[in-house]
Amino acid sequence: MAPVDTYAADLATLVDELGLDDIIVVGHSTGGGEAVRFAAQHGRGRVSKVATAGAIPPVMVKSETNPEGTPIEAFDEIRAGVLADRSQFYKDLSAPFYGANREGSTISQGQRDDFWRQSMLAGLKQAYDCVAVFSETDFTEDLKALTMPVFIAHGEDDQIVPVDDAARKSVDLVKNATLKVYPGAPHGIAGAYQQELDRDLLAFFRS
């Protein structure tokens, strides 16, 4: 079983144990991939809607079939950073994650520190293995299999998962999808971007 299949199967087990139906699944970044796979493989009859934000589908890594993708060397650098000094790596990563390296950024140091705190809670092996999961998993067939309404949100200035390689490709693969790109927004959801996305998600849930 591929790691992302395990993510989706774990979620399916939780949904079964809780006896949930008519559910809406929401996922950010790698979690967006998990939401899509769960809905495609386990969601028939119980998932009513799917929403993703800054999500990795359809596939991130560059290949012969995905020439516009991100070169594997970029993901190798992430793995090297995690192994060499993950604490400093996460501190540095918080800048492009939240767009703190952009002129005019209002992201707080506290927000960046919390990103570091949450990242450090992940086990070293899990963080290392996850790089292959989010970069190399192909969700194309999962996206094609979705029949429920899907809301695809993405920051225009996402430096982690570029919008042109992800959301703008995904919307063309889903039968009933709506794409909203947030001008100037980064990968991390905070501040004005978070407030606008929250409003849009609530409207999507109620529609």
mmCIF file with all atom_site columns, N, CA and C in Angstrom, residues 135-203:
data_model
loop_
_atom_site.group_PDB
_atom_site.id
_atom_site.type_symbol
_atom_site.label_atom_id
_atom_site.label_alt_id
_atom_site.label_comp_id
_atom_site.label_asym_id
_atom_site.label_entity_id
_atom_site.label_seq_id
_atom_site.pdbx_PDB_ins_code
_atom_site.Cartn_x
_atom_site.Cartn_y
_atom_site.Cartn_z
_atom_site.occupancy
_atom_site.B_iso_or_equiv
_atom_site.pdbx_formal_charge
_atom_site.auth_seq_id
_atom_site.auth_comp_id
_atom_site.auth_asym_id
_atom_site.auth_atom_id
_atom_site.pdbx_PDB_model_num
ATOM 1   N N  . SER A 1 135 ? 5.625   14.866 -3.168  1.00 0.00 ? 135 SER A N  1
ATOM 2   C CA . SER A 1 135 ? 6.213   15.302 -4.441  1.00 0.00 ? 135 SER A CA 1
ATOM 3   C C  . SER A 1 135 ? 5.978   14.327 -5.584  1.00 0.00 ? 135 SER A C  1
ATOM 4   N N  . GLU A 1 136 ? 5.885   13.039 -5.280  1.00 0.00 ? 136 GLU A N  1
ATOM 5   C CA . GLU A 1 136 ? 5.866   12.043 -6.345  1.00 0.00 ? 136 GLU A CA 1
ATOM 6   C C  . GLU A 1 136 ? 4.532   11.332 -6.549  1.00 0.00 ? 136 GLU A C  1
ATOM 7   N N  . THR A 1 137 ? 3.593   11.475 -5.634  1.00 0.00 ? 137 THR A N  1
ATOM 8   C CA . THR A 1 137 ? 2.297   10.815 -5.800  1.00 0.00 ? 137 THR A CA 1
ATOM 9   C C  . THR A 1 137 ? 1.494   11.487 -6.900  1.00 0.00 ? 137 THR A C  1
ATOM 10  N N  . ASP A 1 138 ? 0.943   10.679 -7.780  1.00 0.00 ? 138 ASP A N  1
ATOM 11  C CA . ASP A 1 138 ? 0.139   11.178 -8.898  1.00 0.00 ? 138 ASP A CA 1
ATOM 12  C C  . ASP A 1 138 ? -1.345  11.004 -8.559  1.00 0.00 ? 138 ASP A C  1
ATOM 13  N N  . PHE A 1 139 ? -2.062  12.112 -8.467  1.00 0.00 ? 139 PHE A N  1
ATOM 14  C CA . PHE A 1 139 ? -3.482  12.101 -8.109  1.00 0.00 ? 139 PHE A CA 1
ATOM 15  C C  . PHE A 1 139 ? -4.393  12.309 -9.317  1.00 0.00 ? 139 PHE A C  1
ATOM 16  N N  . THR A 1 140 ? -3.852  12.192 -10.506 1.00 0.00 ? 140 THR A N  1
ATOM 17  C CA . THR A 1 140 ? -4.632  12.490 -11.706 1.00 0.00 ? 140 THR A CA 1
ATOM 18  C C  . THR A 1 140 ? -5.909  11.670 -11.772 1.00 0.00 ? 140 THR A C  1
ATOM 19  N N  . GLU A 1 141 ? -5.808  10.364 -11.591 1.00 0.00 ? 141 GLU A N  1
ATOM 20  C CA . GLU A 1 141 ? -6.987  9.509  -11.697 1.00 0.00 ? 141 GLU A CA 1
ATOM 21  C C  . GLU A 1 141 ? -7.958  9.751  -10.547 1.00 0.00 ? 141 GLU A C  1
ATOM 22  N N  . ASP A 1 142 ? -7.441  10.114 -9.378  1.00 0.00 ? 142 ASP A N  1
ATOM 23  C CA . ASP A 1 142 ? -8.325  10.445 -8.257  1.00 0.00 ? 142 ASP A CA 1
ATOM 24  C C  . ASP A 1 142 ? -9.165  11.672 -8.587  1.00 0.00 ? 142 ASP A C  1
ATOM 25  N N  . LEU A 1 143 ? -8.527  12.688 -9.136  1.00 0.00 ? 143 LEU A N  1
ATOM 26  C CA . LEU A 1 143 ? -9.252  13.910 -9.503  1.00 0.00 ? 143 LEU A CA 1
ATOM 27  C C  . LEU A 1 143 ? -10.328 13.610 -10.541 1.00 0.00 ? 143 LEU A C  1
ATOM 28  N N  . LYS A 1 144 ? -10.009 12.787 -11.511 1.00 0.00 ? 144 LYS A N  1
ATOM 29  C CA . LYS A 1 144 ? -10.978 12.432 -12.552 1.00 0.00 ? 144 LYS A CA 1
ATOM 30  C C  . LYS A 1 144 ? -12.171 11.659 -11.989 1.00 0.00 ? 144 LYS A C  1
ATOM 31  N N  . ALA A 1 145 ? -11.928 10.942 -10.887 1.00 0.00 ? 145 ALA A N  1
ATOM 32  C CA . ALA A 1 145 ? -12.982 10.099 -10.310 1.00 0.00 ? 145 ALA A CA 1
ATOM 33  C C  . ALA A 1 145 ? -13.965 10.885 -9.453  1.00 0.00 ? 145 ALA A C  1
ATOM 34  N N  . LEU A 1 146 ? -13.634 12.104 -9.077  1.00 0.00 ? 146 LEU A N  1
ATOM 35  C CA . LEU A 1 146 ? -14.511 12.881 -8.207  1.00 0.00 ? 146 LEU A CA 1
ATOM 36  C C  . LEU A 1 146 ? -15.740 13.361 -8.970  1.00 0.00 ? 146 LEU A C  1
ATOM 37  N N  . THR A 1 147 ? -16.907 13.134 -8.381  1.00 0.00 ? 147 THR A N  1
ATOM 38  C CA . THR A 1 147 ? -18.163 13.567 -9.007  1.00 0.00 ? 147 THR A CA 1
ATOM 39  C C  . THR A 1 147 ? -18.897 14.599 -8.157  1.00 0.00 ? 147 THR A C  1
ATOM 40  N N  . MET A 1 148 ? -18.530 14.724 -6.891  1.00 0.00 ? 148 MET A N  1
ATOM 41  C CA . MET A 1 148 ? -19.157 15.693 -6.007  1.00 0.00 ? 148 MET A CA 1
ATOM 42  C C  . MET A 1 148 ? -18.575 17.087 -6.242  1.00 0.00 ? 148 MET A C  1
ATOM 43  N N  . PRO A 1 149 ? -19.236 18.146 -5.771  1.00 0.00 ? 149 PRO A N  1
ATOM 44  C CA . PRO A 1 149 ? -18.670 19.488 -5.924  1.00 0.00 ? 149 PRO A CA 1
ATOM 45  C C  . PRO A 1 149 ? -17.313 19.610 -5.226  1.00 0.00 ? 149 PRO A C  1
ATOM 46  N N  . VAL A 1 150 ? -16.382 20.267 -5.899  1.00 0.00 ? 150 VAL A N  1
ATOM 47  C CA . VAL A 1 150 ? -15.029 20.432 -5.368  1.00 0.00 ? 150 VAL A CA 1
ATOM 48  C C  . VAL A 1 150 ? -14.647 21.912 -5.458  1.00 0.00 ? 150 VAL A C  1
ATOM 49  N N  . PHE A 1 151 ? -14.183 22.453 -4.336  1.00 0.00 ? 151 PHE A N  1
ATOM 50  C CA . PHE A 1 151 ? -13.696 23.834 -4.291  1.00 0.00 ? 151 PHE A CA 1
ATOM 51  C C  . PHE A 1 151 ? -12.190 23.797 -4.163  1.00 0.00 ? 151 PHE A C  1
ATOM 52  N N  . ILE A 1 152 ? -11.497 24.398 -5.122  1.00 0.00 ? 152 ILE A N  1
ATOM 53  C CA . ILE A 1 152 ? -10.037 24.394 -5.160  1.00 0.00 ? 152 ILE A CA 1
ATOM 54  C C  . ILE A 1 152 ? -9.546  25.812 -4.911  1.00 0.00 ? 152 ILE A C  1
ATOM 55  N N  . ALA A 1 153 ? -8.904  26.017 -3.765  1.00 0.00 ? 153 ALA A N  1
ATOM 56  C CA . ALA A 1 153 ? -8.377  27.328 -3.395  1.00 0.00 ? 153 ALA A CA 1
ATOM 57  C C  . ALA A 1 153 ? -6.858  27.288 -3.465  1.00 0.00 ? 153 ALA A C  1
ATOM 58  N N  . HIS A 1 154 ? -6.261  28.391 -3.892  1.00 0.00 ? 154 HIS A N  1
ATOM 59  C CA . HIS A 1 154 ? -4.798  28.408 -3.994  1.00 0.00 ? 154 HIS A CA 1
ATOM 60  C C  . HIS A 1 154 ? -4.296  29.842 -3.973  1.00 0.00 ? 154 HIS A C  1
ATOM 61  N N  . GLY A 1 155 ? -3.204  30.051 -3.267  1.00 0.00 ? 155 GLY A N  1
ATOM 62  C CA . GLY A 1 155 ? -2.569  31.362 -3.241  1.00 0.00 ? 155 GLY A CA 1
ATOM 63  C C  . GLY A 1 155 ? -1.803  31.617 -4.530  1.00 0.00 ? 155 GLY A C  1
ATOM 64  N N  . GLU A 1 156 ? -1.953  32.806 -5.073  1.00 0.00 ? 156 GLU A N  1
ATOM 65  C CA . GLU A 1 156 ? -1.287  33.146 -6.330  1.00 0.00 ? 156 GLU A CA 1
ATOM 66  C C  . GLU A 1 156 ? 0.236   33.155 -6.173  1.00 0.00 ? 156 GLU A C  1
ATOM 67  N N  . ASP A 1 157 ? 0.710   33.505 -4.963  1.00 0.00 ? 157 ASP A N  1
ATOM 68  C CA . ASP A 1 157 ? 2.152   33.587 -4.727  1.00 0.00 ? 157 ASP A CA 1
ATOM 69  C C  . ASP A 1 157 ? 2.627   32.424 -3.859  1.00 0.00 ? 157 ASP A C  1
ATOM 70  N N  . ASP A 1 158 ? 2.046   31.261 -4.076  1.00 0.00 ? 158 ASP A N  1
ATOM 71  C CA . ASP A 1 158 ? 2.445   30.065 -3.331  1.00 0.00 ? 158 ASP A CA 1
ATOM 72  C C  . ASP A 1 158 ? 3.833   29.631 -3.800  1.00 0.00 ? 158 ASP A C  1
ATOM 73  N N  . GLN A 1 159 ? 4.828   29.729 -2.907  1.00 0.00 ? 159 GLN A N  1
ATOM 74  C CA . GLN A 1 159 ? 6.205   29.377 -3.248  1.00 0.00 ? 159 GLN A CA 1
ATOM 75  C C  . GLN A 1 159 ? 6.525   27.910 -2.967  1.00 0.00 ? 159 GLN A C  1
ATOM 76  N N  . ILE A 1 160 ? 5.604   27.212 -2.319  1.00 0.00 ? 160 ILE A N  1
ATOM 77  C CA . ILE A 1 160 ? 5.814   25.814 -1.965  1.00 0.00 ? 160 ILE A CA 1
ATOM 78  C C  . ILE A 1 160 ? 5.169   24.896 -2.995  1.00 0.00 ? 160 ILE A C  1
ATOM 79  N N  . VAL A 1 161 ? 3.919   25.162 -3.325  1.00 0.00 ? 161 VAL A N  1
ATOM 80  C CA . VAL A 1 161 ? 3.184   24.410 -4.351  1.00 0.00 ? 161 VAL A CA 1
ATOM 81  C C  . VAL A 1 161 ? 2.702   25.427 -5.389  1.00 0.00 ? 161 VAL A C  1
ATOM 82  N N  . PRO A 1 162 ? 3.470   25.676 -6.438  1.00 0.00 ? 162 PRO A N  1
ATOM 83  C CA . PRO A 1 162 ? 3.099   26.708 -7.418  1.00 0.00 ? 162 PRO A CA 1
ATOM 84  C C  . PRO A 1 162 ? 1.719   26.466 -8.021  1.00 0.00 ? 162 PRO A C  1
ATOM 85  N N  . VAL A 1 163 ? 0.932   27.521 -8.072  1.00 0.00 ? 163 VAL A N  1
ATOM 86  C CA . VAL A 1 163 ? -0.464  27.395 -8.515  1.00 0.00 ? 163 VAL A CA 1
ATOM 87  C C  . VAL A 1 163 ? -0.580  26.852 -9.937  1.00 0.00 ? 163 VAL A C  1
ATOM 88  N N  . ASP A 1 164 ? 0.341   27.225 -10.825 1.00 0.00 ? 164 ASP A N  1
ATOM 89  C CA . ASP A 1 164 ? 0.244   26.771 -12.213 1.00 0.00 ? 164 ASP A CA 1
ATOM 90  C C  . ASP A 1 164 ? 0.489   25.270 -12.335 1.00 0.00 ? 164 ASP A C  1
ATOM 91  N N  . ASP A 1 165 ? 1.257   24.703 -11.400 1.00 0.00 ? 165 ASP A N  1
ATOM 92  C CA . ASP A 1 165 ? 1.577   23.278 -11.446 1.00 0.00 ? 165 ASP A CA 1
ATOM 93  C C  . ASP A 1 165 ? 0.544   22.435 -10.716 1.00 0.00 ? 165 ASP A C  1
ATOM 94  N N  . ALA A 1 166 ? -0.337  23.073 -9.984  1.00 0.00 ? 166 ALA A N  1
ATOM 95  C CA . ALA A 1 166 ? -1.257  22.336 -9.127  1.00 0.00 ? 166 ALA A CA 1
ATOM 96  C C  . ALA A 1 166 ? -2.723  22.693 -9.418  1.00 0.00 ? 166 ALA A C  1
ATOM 97  N N  . ALA A 1 167 ? -3.225  23.740 -8.782  1.00 0.00 ? 167 ALA A N  1
ATOM 98  C CA . ALA A 1 167 ? -4.651  24.056 -8.848  1.00 0.00 ? 167 ALA A CA 1
ATOM 99  C C  . ALA A 1 167 ? -5.151  24.283 -10.270 1.00 0.00 ? 167 ALA A C  1
ATOM 100 N N  . ARG A 1 168 ? -4.356  24.992 -11.072 1.00 0.00 ? 168 ARG A N  1
ATOM 101 C CA . ARG A 1 168 ? -4.825  25.302 -12.428 1.00 0.00 ? 168 ARG A CA 1
ATOM 102 C C  . ARG A 1 168 ? -4.851  24.058 -13.319 1.00 0.00 ? 168 ARG A C  1
ATOM 103 N N  . LYS A 1 169 ? -4.108  23.028 -12.948 1.00 0.00 ? 169 LYS A N  1
ATOM 104 C CA . LYS A 1 169 ? -4.194  21.744 -13.647 1.00 0.00 ? 169 LYS A CA 1
ATOM 105 C C  . LYS A 1 169 ? -5.323  20.896 -13.072 1.00 0.00 ? 169 LYS A C  1
ATOM 106 N N  . SER A 1 170 ? -5.466  20.920 -11.758 1.00 0.00 ? 170 SER A N  1
ATOM 107 C CA . SER A 1 170 ? -6.482  20.090 -11.103 1.00 0.00 ? 170 SER A CA 1
ATOM 108 C C  . SER A 1 170 ? -7.889  20.442 -11.546 1.00 0.00 ? 170 SER A C  1
ATOM 109 N N  . VAL A 1 171 ? -8.172  21.739 -11.674 1.00 0.00 ? 171 VAL A N  1
ATOM 110 C CA . VAL A 1 171 ? -9.543  22.149 -12.002 1.00 0.00 ? 171 VAL A CA 1
ATOM 111 C C  . VAL A 1 171 ? -9.986  21.600 -13.352 1.00 0.00 ? 171 VAL A C  1
ATOM 112 N N  . ASP A 1 172 ? -9.051  21.361 -14.249 1.00 0.00 ? 172 ASP A N  1
ATOM 113 C CA . ASP A 1 172 ? -9.390  20.823 -15.565 1.00 0.00 ? 172 ASP A CA 1
ATOM 114 C C  . ASP A 1 172 ? -9.657  19.320 -15.526 1.00 0.00 ? 172 ASP A C  1
ATOM 115 N N  . LEU A 1 173 ? -9.315  18.664 -14.419 1.00 0.00 ? 173 LEU A N  1
ATOM 116 C CA . LEU A 1 173 ? -9.475  17.214 -14.312 1.00 0.00 ? 173 LEU A CA 1
ATOM 117 C C  . LEU A 1 173 ? -10.730 16.815 -13.550 1.00 0.00 ? 173 LEU A C  1
ATOM 118 N N  . VAL A 1 174 ? -11.323 17.752 -12.822 1.00 0.00 ? 174 VAL A N  1
ATOM 119 C CA . VAL A 1 174 ? -12.476 17.449 -11.977 1.00 0.00 ? 174 VAL A CA 1
ATOM 120 C C  . VAL A 1 174 ? -13.761 17.862 -12.695 1.00 0.00 ? 174 VAL A C  1
ATOM 121 N N  . LYS A 1 175 ? -14.755 16.987 -12.640 1.00 0.00 ? 175 LYS A N  1
ATOM 122 C CA . LYS A 1 175 ? -16.011 17.230 -13.370 1.00 0.00 ? 175 LYS A CA 1
ATOM 123 C C  . LYS A 1 175 ? -16.776 18.442 -12.849 1.00 0.00 ? 175 LYS A C  1
ATOM 124 N N  . ASN A 1 176 ? -16.771 18.645 -11.544 1.00 0.00 ? 176 ASN A N  1
ATOM 125 C CA . ASN A 1 176 ? -17.598 19.688 -10.945 1.00 0.00 ? 176 ASN A CA 1
ATOM 126 C C  . ASN A 1 176 ? -16.758 20.503 -9.976  1.00 0.00 ? 176 ASN A C  1
ATOM 127 N N  . ALA A 1 177 ? -15.819 21.265 -10.532 1.00 0.00 ? 177 ALA A N  1
ATOM 128 C CA . ALA A 1 177 ? -14.861 21.994 -9.686  1.00 0.00 ? 177 ALA A CA 1
ATOM 129 C C  . ALA A 1 177 ? -14.950 23.496 -9.888  1.00 0.00 ? 177 ALA A C  1
ATOM 130 N N  . THR A 1 178 ? -14.689 24.221 -8.807  1.00 0.00 ? 178 THR A N  1
ATOM 131 C CA . THR A 1 178 ? -14.579 25.674 -8.833  1.00 0.00 ? 178 THR A CA 1
ATOM 132 C C  . THR A 1 178 ? -13.193 26.047 -8.323  1.00 0.00 ? 178 THR A C  1
ATOM 133 N N  . LEU A 1 179 ? -12.490 26.882 -9.064  1.00 0.00 ? 179 LEU A N  1
ATOM 134 C CA . LEU A 1 179 ? -11.159 27.332 -8.667  1.00 0.00 ? 179 LEU A CA 1
ATOM 135 C C  . LEU A 1 179 ? -11.214 28.786 -8.248  1.00 0.00 ? 179 LEU A C  1
ATOM 136 N N  . LYS A 1 180 ? -10.587 29.084 -7.111  1.00 0.00 ? 180 LYS A N  1
ATOM 137 C CA . LYS A 1 180 ? -10.386 30.483 -6.718  1.00 0.00 ? 180 LYS A CA 1
ATOM 138 C C  . LYS A 1 180 ? -8.917  30.677 -6.375  1.00 0.00 ? 180 LYS A C  1
ATOM 139 N N  . VAL A 1 181 ? -8.288  31.607 -7.047  1.00 0.00 ? 181 VAL A N  1
ATOM 140 C CA . VAL A 1 181 ? -6.900  31.952 -6.798  1.00 0.00 ? 181 VAL A CA 1
ATOM 141 C C  . VAL A 1 181 ? -6.874  33.282 -6.041  1.00 0.00 ? 181 VAL A C  1
ATOM 142 N N  . TYR A 1 182 ? -6.164  33.309 -4.911  1.00 0.00 ? 182 TYR A N  1
ATOM 143 C CA . TYR A 1 182 ? -6.130  34.482 -4.041  1.00 0.00 ? 182 TYR A CA 1
ATOM 144 C C  . TYR A 1 182 ? -4.908  35.327 -4.372  1.00 0.00 ? 182 TYR A C  1
ATOM 145 N N  . PRO A 1 183 ? -5.098  36.535 -4.907  1.00 0.00 ? 183 PRO A N  1
ATOM 146 C CA . PRO A 1 183 ? -3.977  37.369 -5.340  1.00 0.00 ? 183 PRO A CA 1
ATOM 147 C C  . PRO A 1 183 ? -2.971  37.613 -4.221  1.00 0.00 ? 183 PRO A C  1
ATOM 148 N N  . GLY A 1 184 ? -1.698  37.350 -4.523  1.00 0.00 ? 184 GLY A N  1
ATOM 149 C CA . GLY A 1 184 ? -0.627  37.623 -3.592  1.00 0.00 ? 184 GLY A CA 1
ATOM 150 C C  . GLY A 1 184 ? -0.528  36.695 -2.396  1.00 0.00 ? 184 GLY A C  1
ATOM 151 N N  . ALA A 1 185 ? -1.441  35.725 -2.278  1.00 0.00 ? 185 ALA A N  1
ATOM 152 C CA . ALA A 1 185 ? -1.462  34.871 -1.092  1.00 0.00 ? 185 ALA A CA 1
ATOM 153 C C  . ALA A 1 185 ? -0.379  33.793 -1.162  1.00 0.00 ? 185 ALA A C  1
ATOM 154 N N  . PRO A 1 186 ? 0.204   33.440 -0.005  1.00 0.00 ? 186 PRO A N  1
ATOM 155 C CA . PRO A 1 186 ? 1.261   32.433 0.050   1.00 0.00 ? 186 PRO A CA 1
ATOM 156 C C  . PRO A 1 186 ? 0.681   31.033 0.230   1.00 0.00 ? 186 PRO A C  1
ATOM 157 N N  . HIS A 1 187 ? 1.552   30.094 0.574   1.00 0.00 ? 187 HIS A N  1
ATOM 158 C CA . HIS A 1 187 ? 1.121   28.720 0.845   1.00 0.00 ? 187 HIS A CA 1
ATOM 159 C C  . HIS A 1 187 ? 0.463   28.628 2.219   1.00 0.00 ? 187 HIS A C  1
ATOM 160 N N  . GLY A 1 188 ? 1.093   29.210 3.208   1.00 0.00 ? 188 GLY A N  1
ATOM 161 C CA . GLY A 1 188 ? 0.547   29.174 4.562   1.00 0.00 ? 188 GLY A CA 1
ATOM 162 C C  . GLY A 1 188 ? -0.686  30.052 4.679   1.00 0.00 ? 188 GLY A C  1
ATOM 163 N N  . ILE A 1 189 ? -1.678  29.561 5.394   1.00 0.00 ? 189 ILE A N  1
ATOM 164 C CA . ILE A 1 189 ? -2.964  30.262 5.515   1.00 0.00 ? 189 ILE A CA 1
ATOM 165 C C  . ILE A 1 189 ? -2.956  31.081 6.794   1.00 0.00 ? 189 ILE A C  1
ATOM 166 N N  . ALA A 1 190 ? -2.967  32.390 6.653   1.00 0.00 ? 190 ALA A N  1
ATOM 167 C CA . ALA A 1 190 ? -2.916  33.280 7.810   1.00 0.00 ? 190 ALA A CA 1
ATOM 168 C C  . ALA A 1 190 ? -3.430  34.659 7.397   1.00 0.00 ? 190 ALA A C  1
ATOM 169 N N  . GLY A 1 191 ? -3.772  35.460 8.392   1.00 0.00 ? 191 GLY A N  1
ATOM 170 C CA . GLY A 1 191 ? -4.133  36.852 8.156   1.00 0.00 ? 191 GLY A CA 1
ATOM 171 C C  . GLY A 1 191 ? -5.329  37.041 7.238   1.00 0.00 ? 191 GLY A C  1
ATOM 172 N N  . ALA A 1 192 ? -5.223  38.019 6.340   1.00 0.00 ? 192 ALA A N  1
ATOM 173 C CA . ALA A 1 192 ? -6.329  38.342 5.441   1.00 0.00 ? 192 ALA A CA 1
ATOM 174 C C  . ALA A 1 192 ? -6.676  37.172 4.528   1.00 0.00 ? 192 ALA A C  1
ATOM 175 N N  . TYR A 1 193 ? -5.670  36.418 4.107   1.00 0.00 ? 193 TYR A N  1
ATOM 176 C CA . TYR A 1 193 ? -5.914  35.236 3.275   1.00 0.00 ? 193 TYR A CA 1
ATOM 177 C C  . TYR A 1 193 ? -6.785  34.233 4.034   1.00 0.00 ? 193 TYR A C  1
ATOM 178 N N  . GLN A 1 194 ? -6.482  33.995 5.286   1.00 0.00 ? 194 GLN A N  1
ATOM 179 C CA . GLN A 1 194 ? -7.266  33.063 6.089   1.00 0.00 ? 194 GLN A CA 1
ATOM 180 C C  . GLN A 1 194 ? -8.706  33.541 6.238   1.00 0.00 ? 194 GLN A C  1
ATOM 181 N N  . GLN A 1 195 ? -8.879  34.824 6.492   1.00 0.00 ? 195 GLN A N  1
ATOM 182 C CA . GLN A 1 195 ? -10.229 35.364 6.686   1.00 0.00 ? 195 GLN A CA 1
ATOM 183 C C  . GLN A 1 195 ? -11.070 35.213 5.418   1.00 0.00 ? 195 GLN A C  1
ATOM 184 N N  . GLU A 1 196 ? -10.471 35.527 4.262   1.00 0.00 ? 196 GLU A N  1
ATOM 185 C CA . GLU A 1 196 ? -11.217 35.405 3.008   1.00 0.00 ? 196 GLU A CA 1
ATOM 186 C C  . GLU A 1 196 ? -11.510 33.947 2.680   1.00 0.00 ? 196 GLU A C  1
ATOM 187 N N  . LEU A 1 197 ? -10.520 33.078 2.895   1.00 0.00 ? 197 LEU A N  1
ATOM 188 C CA . LEU A 1 197 ? -10.729 31.659 2.628   1.00 0.00 ? 197 LEU A CA 1
ATOM 189 C C  . LEU A 1 197 ? -11.811 31.092 3.536   1.00 0.00 ? 197 LEU A C  1
ATOM 190 N N  . ASP A 1 198 ? -11.826 31.479 4.799   1.00 0.00 ? 198 ASP A N  1
ATOM 191 C CA . ASP A 1 198 ? -12.859 31.002 5.721   1.00 0.00 ? 198 ASP A CA 1
ATOM 192 C C  . ASP A 1 198 ? -14.251 31.385 5.220   1.00 0.00 ? 198 ASP A C  1
ATOM 193 N N  . ARG A 1 199 ? -14.398 32.600 4.744   1.00 0.00 ? 199 ARG A N  1
ATOM 194 C CA . ARG A 1 199 ? -15.698 33.040 4.222   1.00 0.00 ? 199 ARG A CA 1
ATOM 195 C C  . ARG A 1 199 ? -16.091 32.216 2.995   1.00 0.00 ? 199 ARG A C  1
ATOM 196 N N  . ASP A 1 200 ? -15.131 31.976 2.127   1.00 0.00 ? 200 ASP A N  1
ATOM 197 C CA . ASP A 1 200 ? -15.427 31.214 0.912   1.00 0.00 ? 200 ASP A CA 1
ATOM 198 C C  . ASP A 1 200 ? -15.763 29.764 1.223   1.00 0.00 ? 200 ASP A C  1
ATOM 199 N N  . LEU A 1 201 ? -15.073 29.179 2.196   1.00 0.00 ? 201 LEU A N  1
ATOM 200 C CA . LEU A 1 201 ? -15.368 27.804 2.581   1.00 0.00 ? 201 LEU A CA 1
ATOM 201 C C  . LEU A 1 201 ? -16.770 27.692 3.163   1.00 0.00 ? 201 LEU A C  1
ATOM 202 N N  . LEU A 1 202 ? -17.155 28.631 4.021   1.00 0.00 ? 202 LEU A N  1
ATOM 203 C CA . LEU A 1 202 ? -18.488 28.599 4.600   1.00 0.00 ? 202 LEU A CA 1
ATOM 204 C C  . LEU A 1 202 ? -19.558 28.730 3.520   1.00 0.00 ? 202 LEU A C  1
ATOM 205 N N  . ALA A 1 203 ? -19.322 29.614 2.540   1.00 0.00 ? 203 ALA A N  1
ATOM 206 C CA . ALA A 1 203 ? -20.270 29.760 1.441   1.00 0.00 ? 203 ALA A CA 1
ATOM 207 C C  . ALA A 1 203 ? -20.371 28.470 0.633   1.00 0.00 ? 203 ALA A C  1
#
